mmCIF file of C-alpha atoms and ligand atoms in Angstrom:
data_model
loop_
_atom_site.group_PDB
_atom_site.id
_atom_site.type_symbol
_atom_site.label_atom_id
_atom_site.label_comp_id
_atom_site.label_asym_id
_atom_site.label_seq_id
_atom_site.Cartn_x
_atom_site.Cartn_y
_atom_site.Cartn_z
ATOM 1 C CA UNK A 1 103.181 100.632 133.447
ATOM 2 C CA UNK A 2 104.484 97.354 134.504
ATOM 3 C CA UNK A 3 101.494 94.786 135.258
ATOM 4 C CA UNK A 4 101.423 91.595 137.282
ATOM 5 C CA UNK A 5 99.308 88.687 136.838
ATOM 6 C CA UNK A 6 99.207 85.734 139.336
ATOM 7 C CA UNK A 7 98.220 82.635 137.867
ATOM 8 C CA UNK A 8 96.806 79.895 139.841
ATOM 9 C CA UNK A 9 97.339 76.253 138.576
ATOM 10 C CA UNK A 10 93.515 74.320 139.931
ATOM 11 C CA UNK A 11 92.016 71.125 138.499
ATOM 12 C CA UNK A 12 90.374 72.016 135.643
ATOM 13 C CA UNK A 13 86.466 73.027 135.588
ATOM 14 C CA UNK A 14 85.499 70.479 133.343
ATOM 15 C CA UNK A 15 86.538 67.530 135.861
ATOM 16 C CA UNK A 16 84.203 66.299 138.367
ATOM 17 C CA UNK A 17 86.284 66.476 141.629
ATOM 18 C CA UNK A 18 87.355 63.399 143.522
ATOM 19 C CA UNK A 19 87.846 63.517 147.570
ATOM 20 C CA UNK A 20 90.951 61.177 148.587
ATOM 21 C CA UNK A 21 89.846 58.140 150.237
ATOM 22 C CA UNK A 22 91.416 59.700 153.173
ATOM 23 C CA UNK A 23 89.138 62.401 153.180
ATOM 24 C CA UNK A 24 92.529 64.712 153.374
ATOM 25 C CA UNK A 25 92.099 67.078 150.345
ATOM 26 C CA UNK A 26 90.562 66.569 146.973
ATOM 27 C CA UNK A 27 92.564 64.447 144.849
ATOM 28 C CA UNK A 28 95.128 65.705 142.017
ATOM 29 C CA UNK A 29 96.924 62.880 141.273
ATOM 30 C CA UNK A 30 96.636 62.367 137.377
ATOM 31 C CA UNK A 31 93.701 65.087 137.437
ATOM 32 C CA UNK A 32 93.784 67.354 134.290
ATOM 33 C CA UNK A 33 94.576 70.614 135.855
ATOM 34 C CA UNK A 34 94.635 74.048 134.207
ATOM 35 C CA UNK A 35 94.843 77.764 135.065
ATOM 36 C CA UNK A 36 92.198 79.199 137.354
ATOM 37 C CA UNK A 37 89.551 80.736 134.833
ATOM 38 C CA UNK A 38 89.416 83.952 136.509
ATOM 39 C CA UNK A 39 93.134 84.149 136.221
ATOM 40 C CA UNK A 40 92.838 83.706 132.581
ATOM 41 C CA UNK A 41 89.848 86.336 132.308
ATOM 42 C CA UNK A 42 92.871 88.487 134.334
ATOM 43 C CA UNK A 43 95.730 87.852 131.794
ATOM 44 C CA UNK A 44 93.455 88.539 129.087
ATOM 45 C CA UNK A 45 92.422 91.937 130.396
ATOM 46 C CA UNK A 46 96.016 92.447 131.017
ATOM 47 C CA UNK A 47 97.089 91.974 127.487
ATOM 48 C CA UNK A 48 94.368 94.515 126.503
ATOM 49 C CA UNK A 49 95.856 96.584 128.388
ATOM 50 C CA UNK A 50 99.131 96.649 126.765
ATOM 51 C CA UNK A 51 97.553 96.350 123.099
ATOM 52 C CA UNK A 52 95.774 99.780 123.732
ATOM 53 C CA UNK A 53 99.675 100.816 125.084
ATOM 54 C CA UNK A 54 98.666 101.113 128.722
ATOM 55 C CA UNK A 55 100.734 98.526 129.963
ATOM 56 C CA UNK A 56 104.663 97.932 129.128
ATOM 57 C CA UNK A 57 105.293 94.608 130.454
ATOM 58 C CA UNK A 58 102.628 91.666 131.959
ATOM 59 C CA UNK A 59 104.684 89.377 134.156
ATOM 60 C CA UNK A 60 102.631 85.921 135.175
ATOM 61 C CA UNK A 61 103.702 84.817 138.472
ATOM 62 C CA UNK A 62 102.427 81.404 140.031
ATOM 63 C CA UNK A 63 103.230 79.749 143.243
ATOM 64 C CA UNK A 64 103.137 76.071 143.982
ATOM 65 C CA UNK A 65 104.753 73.140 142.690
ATOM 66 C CA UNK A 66 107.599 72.788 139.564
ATOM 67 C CA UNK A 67 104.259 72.200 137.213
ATOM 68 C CA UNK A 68 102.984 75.550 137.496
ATOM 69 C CA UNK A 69 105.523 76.427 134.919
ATOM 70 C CA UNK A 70 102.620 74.954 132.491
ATOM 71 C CA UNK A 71 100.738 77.232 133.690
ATOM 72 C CA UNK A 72 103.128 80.386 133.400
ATOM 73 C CA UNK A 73 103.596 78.995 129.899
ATOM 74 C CA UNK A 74 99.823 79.470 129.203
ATOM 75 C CA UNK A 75 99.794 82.943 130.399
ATOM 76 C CA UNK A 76 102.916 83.842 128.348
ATOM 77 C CA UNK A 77 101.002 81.661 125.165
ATOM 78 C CA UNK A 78 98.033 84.624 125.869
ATOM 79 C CA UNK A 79 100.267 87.800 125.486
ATOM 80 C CA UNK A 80 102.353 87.834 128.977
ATOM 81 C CA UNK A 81 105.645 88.937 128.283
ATOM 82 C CA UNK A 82 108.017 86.724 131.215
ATOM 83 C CA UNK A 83 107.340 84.608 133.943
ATOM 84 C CA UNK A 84 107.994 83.944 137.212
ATOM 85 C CA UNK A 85 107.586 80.714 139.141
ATOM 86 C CA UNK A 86 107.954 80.789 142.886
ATOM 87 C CA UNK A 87 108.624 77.010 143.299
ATOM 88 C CA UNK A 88 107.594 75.061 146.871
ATOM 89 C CA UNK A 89 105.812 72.140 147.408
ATOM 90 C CA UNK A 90 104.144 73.658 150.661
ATOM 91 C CA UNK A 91 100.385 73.673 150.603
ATOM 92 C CA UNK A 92 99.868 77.355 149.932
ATOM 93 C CA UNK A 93 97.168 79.767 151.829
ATOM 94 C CA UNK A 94 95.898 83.155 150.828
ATOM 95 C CA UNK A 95 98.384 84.848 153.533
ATOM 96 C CA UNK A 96 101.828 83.290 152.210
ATOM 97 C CA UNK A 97 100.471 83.676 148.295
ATOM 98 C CA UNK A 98 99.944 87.222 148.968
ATOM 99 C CA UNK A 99 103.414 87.768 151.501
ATOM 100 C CA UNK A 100 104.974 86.339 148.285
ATOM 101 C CA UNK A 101 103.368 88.934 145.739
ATOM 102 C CA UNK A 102 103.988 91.485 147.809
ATOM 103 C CA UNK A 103 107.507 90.702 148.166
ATOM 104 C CA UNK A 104 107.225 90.493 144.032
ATOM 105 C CA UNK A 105 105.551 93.810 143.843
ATOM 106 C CA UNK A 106 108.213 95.404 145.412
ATOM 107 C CA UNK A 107 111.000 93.537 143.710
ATOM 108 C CA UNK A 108 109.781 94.505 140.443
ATOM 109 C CA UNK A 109 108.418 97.590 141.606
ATOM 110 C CA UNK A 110 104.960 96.474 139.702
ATOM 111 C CA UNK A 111 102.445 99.408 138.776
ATOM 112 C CA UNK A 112 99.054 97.174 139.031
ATOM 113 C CA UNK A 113 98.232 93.917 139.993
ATOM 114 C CA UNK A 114 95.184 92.176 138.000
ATOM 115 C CA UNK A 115 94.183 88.634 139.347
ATOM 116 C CA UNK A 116 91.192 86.115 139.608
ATOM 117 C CA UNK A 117 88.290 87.366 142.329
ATOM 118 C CA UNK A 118 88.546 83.515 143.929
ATOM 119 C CA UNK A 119 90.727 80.519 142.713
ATOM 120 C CA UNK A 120 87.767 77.292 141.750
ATOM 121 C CA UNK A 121 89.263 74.948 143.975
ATOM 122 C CA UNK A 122 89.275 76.173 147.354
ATOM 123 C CA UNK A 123 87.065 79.077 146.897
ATOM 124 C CA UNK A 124 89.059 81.460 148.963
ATOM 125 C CA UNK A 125 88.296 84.782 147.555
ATOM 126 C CA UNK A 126 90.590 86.225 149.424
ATOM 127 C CA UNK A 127 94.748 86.567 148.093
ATOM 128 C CA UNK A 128 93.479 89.947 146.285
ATOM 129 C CA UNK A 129 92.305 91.681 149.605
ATOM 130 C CA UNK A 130 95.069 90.579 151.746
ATOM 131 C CA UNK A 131 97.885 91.627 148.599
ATOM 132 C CA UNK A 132 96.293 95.033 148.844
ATOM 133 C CA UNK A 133 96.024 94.932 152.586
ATOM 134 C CA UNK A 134 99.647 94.217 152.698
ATOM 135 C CA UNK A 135 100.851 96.998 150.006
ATOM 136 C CA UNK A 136 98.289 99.458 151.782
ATOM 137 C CA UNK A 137 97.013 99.705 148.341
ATOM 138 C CA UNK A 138 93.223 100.679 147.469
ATOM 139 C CA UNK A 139 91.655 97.344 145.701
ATOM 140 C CA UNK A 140 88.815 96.970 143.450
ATOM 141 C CA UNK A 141 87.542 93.292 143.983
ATOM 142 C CA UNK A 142 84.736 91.588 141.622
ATOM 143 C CA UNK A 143 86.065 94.205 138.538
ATOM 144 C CA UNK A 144 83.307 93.517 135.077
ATOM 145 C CA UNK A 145 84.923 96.722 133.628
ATOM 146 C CA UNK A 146 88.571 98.037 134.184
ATOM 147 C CA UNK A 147 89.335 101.701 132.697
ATOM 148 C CA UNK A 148 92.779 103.325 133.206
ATOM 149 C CA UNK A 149 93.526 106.706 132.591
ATOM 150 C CA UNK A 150 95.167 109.857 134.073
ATOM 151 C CA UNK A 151 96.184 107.878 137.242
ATOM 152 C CA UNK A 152 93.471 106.088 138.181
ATOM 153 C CA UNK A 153 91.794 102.874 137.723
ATOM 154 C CA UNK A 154 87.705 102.866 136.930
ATOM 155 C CA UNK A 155 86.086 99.747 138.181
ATOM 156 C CA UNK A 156 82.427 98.702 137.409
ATOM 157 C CA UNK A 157 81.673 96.271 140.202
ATOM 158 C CA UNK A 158 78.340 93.882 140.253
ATOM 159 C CA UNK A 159 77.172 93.754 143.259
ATOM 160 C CA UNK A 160 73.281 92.865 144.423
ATOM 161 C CA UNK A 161 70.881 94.846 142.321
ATOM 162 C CA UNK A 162 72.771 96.740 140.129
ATOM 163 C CA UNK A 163 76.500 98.198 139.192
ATOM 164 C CA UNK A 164 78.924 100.334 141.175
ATOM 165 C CA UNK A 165 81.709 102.379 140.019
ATOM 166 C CA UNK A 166 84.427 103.076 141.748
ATOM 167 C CA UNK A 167 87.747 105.234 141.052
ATOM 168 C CA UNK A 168 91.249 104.159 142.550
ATOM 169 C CA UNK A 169 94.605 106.108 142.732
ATOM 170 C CA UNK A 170 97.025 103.821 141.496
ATOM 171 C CA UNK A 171 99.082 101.527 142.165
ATOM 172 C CA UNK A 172 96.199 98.882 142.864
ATOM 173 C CA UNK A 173 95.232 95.814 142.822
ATOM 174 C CA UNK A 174 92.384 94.494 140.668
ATOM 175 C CA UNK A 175 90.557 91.064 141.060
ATOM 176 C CA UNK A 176 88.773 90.042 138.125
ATOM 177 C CA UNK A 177 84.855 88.684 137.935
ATOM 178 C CA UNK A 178 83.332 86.942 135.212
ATOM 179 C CA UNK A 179 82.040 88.988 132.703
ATOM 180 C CA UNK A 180 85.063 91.351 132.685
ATOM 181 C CA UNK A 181 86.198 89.509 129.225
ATOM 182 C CA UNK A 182 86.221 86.589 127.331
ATOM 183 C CA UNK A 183 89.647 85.138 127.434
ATOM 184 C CA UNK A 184 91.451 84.566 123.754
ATOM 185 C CA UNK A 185 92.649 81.216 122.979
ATOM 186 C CA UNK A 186 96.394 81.024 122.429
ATOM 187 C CA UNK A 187 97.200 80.490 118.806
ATOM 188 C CA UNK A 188 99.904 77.761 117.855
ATOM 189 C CA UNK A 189 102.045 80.618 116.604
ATOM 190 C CA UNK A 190 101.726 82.119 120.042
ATOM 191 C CA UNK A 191 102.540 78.979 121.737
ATOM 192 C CA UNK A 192 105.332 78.849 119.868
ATOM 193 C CA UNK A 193 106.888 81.826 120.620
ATOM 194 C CA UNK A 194 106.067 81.566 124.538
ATOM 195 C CA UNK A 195 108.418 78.588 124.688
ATOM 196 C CA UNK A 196 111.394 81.412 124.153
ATOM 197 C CA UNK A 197 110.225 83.613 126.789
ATOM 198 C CA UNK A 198 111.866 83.595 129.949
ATOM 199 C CA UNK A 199 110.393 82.088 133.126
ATOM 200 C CA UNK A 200 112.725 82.679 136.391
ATOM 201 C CA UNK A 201 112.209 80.329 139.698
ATOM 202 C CA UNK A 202 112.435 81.938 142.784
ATOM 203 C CA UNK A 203 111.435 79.786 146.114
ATOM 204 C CA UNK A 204 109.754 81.598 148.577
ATOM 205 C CA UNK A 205 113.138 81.991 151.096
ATOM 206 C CA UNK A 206 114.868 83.825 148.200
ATOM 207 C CA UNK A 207 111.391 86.639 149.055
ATOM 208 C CA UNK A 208 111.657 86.410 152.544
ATOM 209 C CA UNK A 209 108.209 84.448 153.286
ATOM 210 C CA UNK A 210 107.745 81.447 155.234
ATOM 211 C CA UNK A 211 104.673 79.245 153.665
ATOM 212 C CA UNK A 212 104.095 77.279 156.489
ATOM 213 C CA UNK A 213 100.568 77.103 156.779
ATOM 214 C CA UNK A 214 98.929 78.334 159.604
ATOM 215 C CA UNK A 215 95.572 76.605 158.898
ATOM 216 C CA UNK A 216 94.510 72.999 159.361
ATOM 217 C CA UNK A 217 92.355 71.310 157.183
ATOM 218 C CA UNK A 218 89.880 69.184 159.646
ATOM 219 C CA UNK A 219 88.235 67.052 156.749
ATOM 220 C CA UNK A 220 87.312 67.467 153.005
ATOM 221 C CA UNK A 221 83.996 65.490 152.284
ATOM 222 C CA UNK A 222 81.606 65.209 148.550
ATOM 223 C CA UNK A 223 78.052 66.739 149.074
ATOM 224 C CA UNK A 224 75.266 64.456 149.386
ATOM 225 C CA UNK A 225 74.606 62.319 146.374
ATOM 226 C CA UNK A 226 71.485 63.949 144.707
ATOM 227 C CA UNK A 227 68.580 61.292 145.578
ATOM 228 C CA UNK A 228 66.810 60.461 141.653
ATOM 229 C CA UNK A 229 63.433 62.345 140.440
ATOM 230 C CA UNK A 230 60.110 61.171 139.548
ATOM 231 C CA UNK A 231 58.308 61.483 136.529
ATOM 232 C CA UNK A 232 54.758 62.922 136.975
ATOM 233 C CA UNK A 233 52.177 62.188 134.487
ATOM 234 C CA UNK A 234 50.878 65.802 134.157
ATOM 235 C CA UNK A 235 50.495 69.577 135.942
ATOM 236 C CA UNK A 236 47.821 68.043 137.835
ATOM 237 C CA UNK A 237 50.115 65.606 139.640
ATOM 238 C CA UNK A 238 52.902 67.963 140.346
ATOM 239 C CA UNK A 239 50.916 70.753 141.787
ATOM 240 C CA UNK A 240 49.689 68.266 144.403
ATOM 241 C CA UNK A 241 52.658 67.129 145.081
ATOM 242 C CA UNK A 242 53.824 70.929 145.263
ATOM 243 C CA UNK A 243 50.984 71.702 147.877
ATOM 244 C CA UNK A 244 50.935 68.491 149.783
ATOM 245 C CA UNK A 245 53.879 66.782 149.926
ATOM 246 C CA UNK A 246 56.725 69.675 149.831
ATOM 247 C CA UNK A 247 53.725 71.919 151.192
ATOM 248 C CA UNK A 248 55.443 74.938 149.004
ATOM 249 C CA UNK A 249 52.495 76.167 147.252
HETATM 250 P P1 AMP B 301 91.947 82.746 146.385
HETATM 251 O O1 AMP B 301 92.069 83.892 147.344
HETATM 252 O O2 AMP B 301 92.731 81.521 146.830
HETATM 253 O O3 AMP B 301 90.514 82.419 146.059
HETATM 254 O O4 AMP B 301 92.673 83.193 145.017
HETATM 255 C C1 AMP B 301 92.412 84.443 144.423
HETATM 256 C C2 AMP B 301 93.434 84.715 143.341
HETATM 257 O O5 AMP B 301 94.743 84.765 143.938
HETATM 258 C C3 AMP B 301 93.556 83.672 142.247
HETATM 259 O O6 AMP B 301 92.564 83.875 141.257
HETATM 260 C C4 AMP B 301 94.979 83.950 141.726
HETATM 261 O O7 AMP B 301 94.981 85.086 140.875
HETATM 262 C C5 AMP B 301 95.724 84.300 143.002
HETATM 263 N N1 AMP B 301 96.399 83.113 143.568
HETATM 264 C C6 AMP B 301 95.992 82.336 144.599
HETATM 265 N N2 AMP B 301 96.862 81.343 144.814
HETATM 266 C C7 AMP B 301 97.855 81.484 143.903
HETATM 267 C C8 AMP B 301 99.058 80.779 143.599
HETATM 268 N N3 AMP B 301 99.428 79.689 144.290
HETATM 269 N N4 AMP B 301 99.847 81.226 142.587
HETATM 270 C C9 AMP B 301 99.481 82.326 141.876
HETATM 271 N N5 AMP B 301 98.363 83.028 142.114
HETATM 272 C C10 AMP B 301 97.557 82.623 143.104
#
C-alpha cells in the first residue's frame, strides 16, 4: 500500500507570531519555522503503518517555497521513504494544495493519504476535505485512532461528548488530530541516512494546477493586548468583585 504524507512547512509553535508592519501577513522573515505538528503526528502514524507491514512506501510531499525541502528532509529523518517537493513561491490556498495532491495521487497512483486536520498558521482545516472531495474519496477528518485491515480504514473520531467510529472503503484520505500519536524524534543515525534519500521537485505546471490564488487577504491584525490583573487580598475580595463588578455570580 503506497501512502502519502503532505507536509506543511509553518512557523514553529514555540514562536510568538509577529504581524508585518504592513499588516499584510504574519511575518516569516528569519522566523524559526518547522513542520506543521499535525503533519508530524501524520508521518508518524504513517511509519507505523509500514513497521506493522501495512504500508510499502510513505512519500512526504510539501508545497511552497525551495525551503520546504527541510521540511521533506524531516519527514524522511522520521521513517518516510522519498520526497517530493512541489516548488512555487505562490502564496498557496487549500484549493491549489489539494489540485496539486490530487494530481500526485494519481501520478503515483497513492493507496491512502494521511495528513494534519488544520495547518497552525492559517488555521484552514480544510486541504483534507477538498483532496477527498476532488478524488471522490470517503475521508475521515479529526482521526485519534487509525486501523487498517481487509480494505478498510477504522477511524475513532472525537467529536463533542464522546467518540465515533467510522469505517471507510479505501482508498481515503485521513486527517490526523492530536492524540492520534506521539510523534518519534528523528535519531542522528536517521538523519543521517535521510540525507541519501531522494527528494524530486516538481512545480505545480509540470501537475497541471494553476496556484493563483483566488482569495484576498483584506488585513492580518494581533489580538488585543491582554490588559494586567489585580491581586486581591483574599476570597472575600474576589467574590465581590465576582458579584459586583463582573456581576457573574
Ligand atoms: P489546512 O487546510 O491549510 O489547515 O491544512 C491541512 C493539511 O493540509 C496540513 O496539515 C497539511 O497536511 C496539508 N497541507 C496544507 N498546505 C500544504 C502545503 N503547502 N504543502 C504540503 N501540505 C500541505
Amino acid at each position: 500500500m503506497k501512502l502519502l504524507v503532505p507536509v506543511k512547512r509553518v512557523v514553529d509553535y514555540n514562536v510568538k507570531v509577529r504581524v508585518k508592519p504592513d499588516g499584510s501577513a504574519v511575518e516569516t522573515a528569519g522566523v524559526k519555522m518547522s513542520m506543521n505538528p499535525f503533519d508530524e503526528i501524520a508521518v508518524e502514524e504513517a511509519v507505523r503503518l509500514k513497521e506493522k507491514g501495512i504500508a510499502t512506501e510513505i512519500i512526504a510531499v510539501s508545497a511552497g517555497v525551495a525551503a520546504c525541502q527541510e521540511t521533506i528532509r524531516t519527514a524522511l529523518a522520521m521513517g518516510a521513504d522519498r520526497g517530493i517537493l512541489v516548488e512555487t513561491d505562490a502564496a498557496l490556498e487549500p484549493l491549489s494544495v489539494a489540485k496539486i495532491l490530487k494530481a500526485l495521487v494519481q501520478k503515483e497512483a497513492i493507496d491512502l493519504v494521511v495528513m494534519g486536520k488544520q495547518a497552525i498558521d492559517d488555521d484552514m482545516n480544510a486541504t483534507g476535505q477538498m483532496l477527498a472531495a476532488l478524488l471522490g474519496w470517503p475521508q475521515g477528518t479529526f482521526a485519534s485512532k487509525v486501523e487498517i485491515a481487509d480494505g478498510k480504514a477504522t477511524i475513532i473520531r472525537e467529536i463533542d461528548g464522546g467518540n465515533e467510529t467510522i469505517a471507510l472503503a479505501l482508498p481515503t484520505v485521513i486527517t490526523a488530530d492530536l492524540r492520534l500519536n506521539e510523534p518519534r524524534y528523528a535519531s542522528l543515525p536517521n538523519i543521517m541516512k535521510a540525507r541519501k534519500k531522494t527528494i524530486d521537485t516538481l512545480t505545480p505546471a509540470d501537475l497541471g494546477v494553476d496556484p493563483a490564488p483566488r482569495l484576498t487577504t483584506v488585513k492580518v491584525s494581533e489580538p488585543p493586548a491582554r490588559k494586567a490583573g489585580v491581586k486581591l487580598a483574599d476570597v472575600a475580595a474576589l467574590l465581590d468583585k465576582l458579584r459586583n463588578e463582573a456581576k457573574v455570580i
